[in-house]
XYZ file of N, CA and C in Angstrom:
408
model
N 43.682 -34.113 -70.302
C 44.581 -34.619 -69.297
C 44.584 -33.654 -68.119
N 44.502 -34.188 -66.945
C 44.519 -33.362 -65.735
C 45.943 -32.900 -65.430
N 46.031 -31.784 -64.742
C 47.333 -31.209 -64.383
C 48.162 -32.211 -63.605
N 47.568 -32.938 -62.674
C 48.318 -33.903 -61.862
C 48.911 -35.013 -62.735
N 48.174 -35.428 -63.765
C 48.691 -36.448 -64.675
C 49.845 -35.899 -65.502
N 49.704 -34.659 -65.939
C 50.766 -34.030 -66.728
C 52.045 -33.887 -65.907
N 51.909 -33.505 -64.648
C 53.077 -33.371 -63.768
C 53.752 -34.722 -63.577
N 52.961 -35.758 -63.392
C 53.509 -37.101 -63.225
C 54.246 -37.549 -64.494
N 53.643 -37.295 -65.647
C 54.294 -37.654 -66.907
C 55.579 -36.853 -67.104
N 55.556 -35.578 -66.760
C 56.756 -34.744 -66.893
C 57.885 -35.315 -66.051
N 57.573 -35.774 -64.860
C 58.589 -36.382 -63.989
C 59.197 -37.615 -64.662
N 58.375 -38.449 -65.272
C 58.877 -39.641 -65.967
C 59.759 -39.264 -67.154
N 59.371 -38.247 -67.881
C 60.161 -37.780 -69.024
C 61.520 -37.271 -68.547
N 61.506 -36.440 -67.505
C 62.754 -35.879 -66.995
C 63.676 -36.961 -66.439
N 63.115 -38.030 -65.923
C 63.915 -39.153 -65.445
C 64.475 -39.941 -66.627
N 63.662 -40.186 -67.624
C 64.079 -40.976 -68.778
C 65.174 -40.289 -69.591
N 65.125 -38.973 -69.741
C 66.131 -38.293 -70.560
C 67.517 -38.353 -69.943
N 67.598 -38.665 -68.663
C 68.900 -38.764 -68.014
C 69.717 -39.947 -68.550
N 69.054 -40.904 -69.193
C 69.754 -42.084 -69.722
C 70.261 -41.872 -71.153
N 69.934 -40.758 -71.773
C 70.350 -40.492 -73.147
C 71.845 -40.189 -73.221
N 72.449 -40.506 -74.367
C 73.830 -40.091 -74.601
C 73.851 -38.575 -74.691
N 75.034 -37.995 -74.626
C 75.128 -36.540 -74.707
C 74.563 -36.018 -76.024
N 74.850 -36.697 -77.118
C 74.330 -36.267 -78.421
C 72.808 -36.314 -78.444
N 72.246 -37.401 -77.941
C 70.787 -37.530 -77.888
C 70.191 -36.490 -76.948
N 70.866 -36.264 -75.827
C 70.375 -35.301 -74.846
C 70.327 -33.891 -75.434
N 71.327 -33.538 -76.228
C 71.316 -32.219 -76.866
C 70.139 -32.074 -77.818
N 69.782 -33.163 -78.505
C 68.631 -33.123 -79.407
C 67.320 -33.002 -78.631
N 67.320 -33.461 -77.387
C 66.113 -33.443 -76.556
C 66.235 -32.415 -75.428
N 66.916 -31.328 -75.704
C 67.193 -30.308 -74.687
C 65.948 -29.882 -73.918
N 64.846 -29.609 -74.618
C 63.642 -29.086 -73.959
C 62.988 -30.090 -73.019
N 63.356 -31.354 -73.121
C 62.779 -32.364 -72.228
C 63.502 -32.438 -70.883
N 64.666 -31.825 -70.791
C 65.426 -31.849 -69.545
C 64.859 -30.831 -68.556
N 64.980 -31.135 -67.286
C 64.483 -30.183 -66.294
C 65.306 -28.903 -66.304
N 64.645 -27.815 -66.021
C 65.312 -26.529 -65.886
C 66.025 -26.498 -64.535
N 67.240 -25.927 -64.493
C 67.965 -25.796 -63.233
C 67.138 -24.976 -62.258
N 67.171 -25.350 -60.992
C 66.461 -24.601 -59.976
C 67.261 -24.527 -58.681
N 67.076 -23.461 -57.941
C 67.724 -23.311 -56.643
C 67.036 -24.208 -55.628
N 67.740 -24.553 -54.573
C 67.234 -25.388 -53.487
C 66.777 -26.762 -53.977
N 67.553 -27.310 -54.909
C 67.253 -28.611 -55.481
C 68.437 -29.542 -55.236
N 68.163 -30.785 -54.871
C 69.228 -31.776 -54.701
C 69.587 -32.357 -56.058
N 70.852 -32.247 -56.447
C 71.331 -32.799 -57.710
C 72.375 -33.867 -57.439
N 72.272 -34.959 -58.170
C 73.254 -36.030 -58.102
C 74.280 -35.840 -59.212
N 75.466 -36.381 -59.032
C 76.490 -36.318 -60.076
C 75.954 -36.948 -61.353
N 76.278 -36.372 -62.491
C 75.887 -36.791 -63.843
C 74.464 -36.402 -64.226
N 73.708 -35.784 -63.329
C 72.360 -35.343 -63.657
C 72.452 -34.182 -64.639
N 71.575 -34.166 -65.644
C 71.602 -33.142 -66.678
C 70.421 -32.186 -66.515
N 70.708 -30.894 -66.657
C 69.680 -29.859 -66.598
C 69.897 -28.882 -67.744
N 68.874 -28.072 -67.995
C 69.037 -27.011 -68.986
C 68.974 -25.677 -68.261
N 69.701 -24.750 -68.829
C 69.690 -23.386 -68.294
C 70.229 -22.479 -69.380
N 69.498 -21.415 -69.652
C 69.938 -20.461 -70.655
C 70.059 -21.066 -72.042
N 69.218 -22.054 -72.339
C 69.263 -22.682 -73.655
C 70.441 -23.615 -73.854
N 71.127 -23.953 -72.771
C 72.291 -24.834 -72.831
C 72.067 -26.033 -71.918
N 72.786 -27.121 -72.200
C 72.670 -28.347 -71.421
C 73.895 -28.478 -70.520
N 73.641 -28.823 -69.259
C 74.701 -28.894 -68.249
C 74.677 -30.240 -67.546
N 75.863 -30.733 -67.140
C 75.989 -31.972 -66.368
C 76.533 -31.634 -64.987
N 75.882 -32.185 -63.979
C 76.330 -32.003 -62.605
C 77.597 -32.827 -62.375
N 78.615 -32.205 -61.802
C 79.890 -32.882 -61.568
C 79.971 -33.537 -60.200
N 79.277 -32.976 -59.234
C 79.276 -33.557 -57.892
C 77.939 -33.267 -57.211
N 77.505 -34.228 -56.438
C 76.221 -34.098 -55.753
C 76.236 -32.860 -54.854
N 75.130 -32.142 -54.865
C 75.009 -30.946 -54.030
C 73.559 -30.486 -54.003
N 73.255 -29.581 -53.090
C 71.968 -28.888 -53.070
C 72.222 -27.500 -53.627
N 71.536 -27.173 -54.707
C 71.788 -25.918 -55.415
C 71.320 -24.724 -54.601
N 71.904 -23.596 -54.921
C 71.495 -22.339 -54.309
C 71.803 -21.200 -55.266
N 71.191 -20.070 -55.032
C 71.429 -18.892 -55.853
C 72.926 -18.582 -55.796
N 73.500 -18.305 -56.972
C 74.942 -18.067 -57.062
C 75.695 -19.298 -57.543
N 75.044 -20.476 -57.460
C 75.651 -21.724 -57.926
C 75.015 -22.185 -59.228
N 74.507 -21.246 -60.018
C 73.939 -21.584 -61.306
C 75.035 -22.237 -62.146
N 74.674 -23.116 -63.077
C 75.694 -23.837 -63.852
C 76.769 -22.950 -64.479
N 76.379 -21.813 -65.016
C 77.372 -20.948 -65.654
C 78.269 -20.230 -64.652
N 77.908 -20.288 -63.362
C 78.675 -19.613 -62.318
C 79.408 -20.550 -61.379
N 79.258 -21.853 -61.559
C 79.831 -22.810 -60.606
C 80.587 -23.912 -61.348
N 81.800 -23.594 -61.787
C 82.600 -24.526 -62.590
C 82.936 -25.808 -61.829
N 82.970 -25.764 -60.530
C 83.289 -26.977 -59.770
C 82.086 -27.911 -59.656
N 80.894 -27.397 -59.958
C 79.675 -28.197 -59.827
C 79.070 -28.616 -61.163
N 79.314 -27.831 -62.236
C 78.642 -28.062 -63.511
C 79.603 -27.939 -64.676
N 79.350 -28.692 -65.722
C 80.068 -28.536 -66.982
C 79.045 -28.552 -68.120
N 79.289 -27.720 -69.117
C 78.370 -27.670 -70.247
C 78.595 -28.870 -71.154
N 77.514 -29.427 -71.654
C 77.583 -30.516 -72.623
C 77.481 -29.888 -74.001
N 78.509 -30.085 -74.797
C 78.541 -29.491 -76.130
C 79.199 -30.474 -77.081
N 78.390 -31.218 -77.806
C 78.931 -32.179 -78.756
C 78.555 -31.836 -80.192
N 78.137 -30.627 -80.419
C 77.707 -30.273 -81.758
C 78.882 -29.935 -82.667
N 80.109 -29.990 -82.142
C 81.302 -29.710 -82.926
C 82.282 -30.864 -82.757
N 83.017 -31.164 -83.815
C 83.905 -32.327 -83.833
C 85.174 -32.116 -83.013
N 85.554 -30.879 -82.780
C 86.796 -30.631 -82.054
C 88.017 -30.752 -82.952
N 87.789 -30.667 -84.273
C 88.885 -30.714 -85.235
C 89.277 -29.288 -85.604
N 90.365 -29.149 -86.341
C 90.794 -27.823 -86.785
C 89.722 -27.177 -87.649
N 89.037 -27.998 -88.465
C 87.987 -27.490 -89.341
C 86.681 -27.206 -88.597
N 86.477 -27.855 -87.463
C 85.236 -27.710 -86.690
C 85.557 -27.645 -85.193
N 86.236 -26.563 -84.760
C 86.603 -26.469 -83.345
C 85.392 -26.279 -82.442
N 85.557 -26.667 -81.210
C 84.500 -26.534 -80.209
C 84.517 -25.094 -79.679
N 83.396 -24.389 -79.751
C 83.360 -23.039 -79.177
C 83.557 -23.115 -77.664
N 84.526 -22.387 -77.167
C 84.836 -22.396 -75.737
C 84.151 -21.222 -75.069
N 83.358 -21.530 -74.054
C 82.644 -20.471 -73.341
C 82.991 -20.452 -71.865
N 84.079 -21.124 -71.505
C 84.445 -21.230 -70.103
C 83.636 -22.320 -69.440
N 84.061 -22.727 -68.263
C 83.365 -23.770 -67.514
C 83.281 -25.060 -68.322
N 84.401 -25.418 -68.973
C 84.455 -26.635 -69.771
C 85.754 -27.379 -69.465
N 85.684 -28.702 -69.463
C 86.896 -29.516 -69.409
C 87.459 -29.582 -70.819
N 88.768 -29.495 -70.943
C 89.419 -29.549 -72.247
C 90.049 -30.923 -72.433
N 89.929 -31.461 -73.663
C 90.467 -32.778 -73.968
C 91.667 -32.658 -74.888
N 92.742 -33.339 -74.529
C 93.973 -33.312 -75.308
C 93.713 -33.702 -76.763
N 94.289 -32.923 -77.676
C 94.154 -33.208 -79.096
C 92.970 -32.533 -79.768
N 92.022 -32.042 -78.986
C 90.863 -31.375 -79.581
C 91.149 -29.886 -79.755
N 90.432 -29.303 -80.713
C 90.578 -27.892 -81.026
C 89.385 -27.113 -80.471
N 89.684 -25.915 -79.967
C 88.672 -25.045 -79.379
C 88.830 -23.650 -79.973
N 87.730 -22.917 -80.046
C 87.809 -21.552 -80.555
C 87.246 -20.580 -79.526
N 87.864 -19.405 -79.490
C 87.389 -18.343 -78.603
C 87.908 -17.010 -79.128
N 87.046 -16.031 -79.189
C 87.404 -14.672 -79.619
C 88.114 -14.658 -80.969
N 87.646 -15.489 -81.908
C 88.189 -15.495 -83.253
C 89.500 -16.241 -83.419
N 89.986 -16.877 -82.371
C 91.244 -17.630 -82.440
C 90.963 -19.113 -82.196
N 91.847 -19.961 -82.718
C 91.722 -21.410 -82.536
C 92.897 -21.897 -81.699
N 92.601 -22.792 -80.780
C 93.601 -23.359 -79.886
C 93.511 -24.883 -79.931
N 94.663 -25.541 -79.768
C 94.681 -27.002 -79.665
C 95.048 -27.347 -78.235
N 94.262 -28.230 -77.638
C 94.538 -28.664 -76.271
C 95.731 -29.607 -76.282
N 96.715 -29.343 -75.425
C 97.925 -30.158 -75.374
C 97.938 -31.124 -74.194
N 97.004 -30.939 -73.254
C 96.828 -31.911 -72.171
C 95.462 -31.719 -71.531
N 94.884 -32.832 -71.118
C 93.554 -32.799 -70.500
C 93.565 -31.921 -69.254
N 92.474 -31.192 -69.057
C 92.346 -30.424 -67.820
C 91.802 -31.301 -66.695
N 91.084 -32.353 -67.055
C 90.495 -33.226 -66.040
C 89.222 -32.657 -65.458
N 89.242 -31.403 -65.116
C 88.081 -30.705 -64.563
C 87.794 -29.481 -65.422
N 86.596 -28.974 -65.341
C 86.288 -27.761 -66.098
C 87.195 -26.599 -65.676
N 87.576 -25.794 -66.640
C 88.344 -24.580 -66.378
C 87.510 -23.394 -66.838
N 87.745 -22.257 -66.278
C 86.936 -21.094 -66.622
C 87.763 -19.943 -67.177
N 89.084 -20.080 -67.173
C 89.947 -19.031 -67.703
C 89.761 -18.897 -69.209
N 90.063 -17.717 -69.724
C 90.098 -17.533 -71.173
C 91.197 -18.434 -71.727
N 90.996 -18.963 -72.918
C 91.999 -19.854 -73.511
C 93.341 -19.151 -73.675
N 93.323 -17.855 -73.955
C 94.581 -17.111 -74.102
C 95.405 -17.144 -72.810
N 94.745 -17.307 -71.675
C 95.439 -17.395 -70.385
C 95.985 -18.800 -70.121
N 95.548 -19.777 -70.917
C 95.946 -21.176 -70.706
C 97.011 -21.646 -71.696
N 97.491 -20.721 -72.545
C 98.533 -21.068 -73.521
C 99.789 -21.515 -72.770
N 100.326 -22.652 -73.194
C 101.516 -23.211 -72.564
C 101.214 -24.157 -71.417
N 100.059 -24.000 -70.826
C 99.661 -24.847 -69.716
C 98.752 -25.990 -70.203
N 97.692 -25.621 -70.927
C 96.741 -26.612 -71.440
C 96.535 -26.512 -72.950
N 96.831 -25.373 -73.545
C 96.559 -25.191 -74.967
C 97.725 -24.508 -75.660
N 97.694 -24.585 -76.979
C 98.594 -23.802 -77.815
C 97.744 -23.126 -78.875
N 98.137 -21.894 -79.230
C 97.378 -21.192 -80.272
C 97.777 -21.752 -81.623
N 96.787 -21.966 -82.488
C 97.046 -22.537 -83.813
C 97.137 -21.421 -84.829
């Protein structure tokens, strides 16, 4: 296969994986495009960075300093490998929207979300006690 054909096929693959559910997308992480600077991203577009899967929250042209892990207003991590129950809390790494009723863990502690954040938050969960979470 020629390089030009491989590049064309890669483009089709990267386009097709955007239609996968979050669970399917996590299973196909390596098929997603790697985040890059100076790239136009549309809302809901999924990229990988640092071995993690991210969803674009609002259309923008990326730049250095706006990497997914550094730009909570632009990106949220997709993490569905945990049920969000007391027995299987979702590991919280910041830059995540919290859902009411789900359980999250951070620094060896478990928290229950008491109200949706609506948007990703980046504070430590211990700083959000009483506002969005309660310690369990």
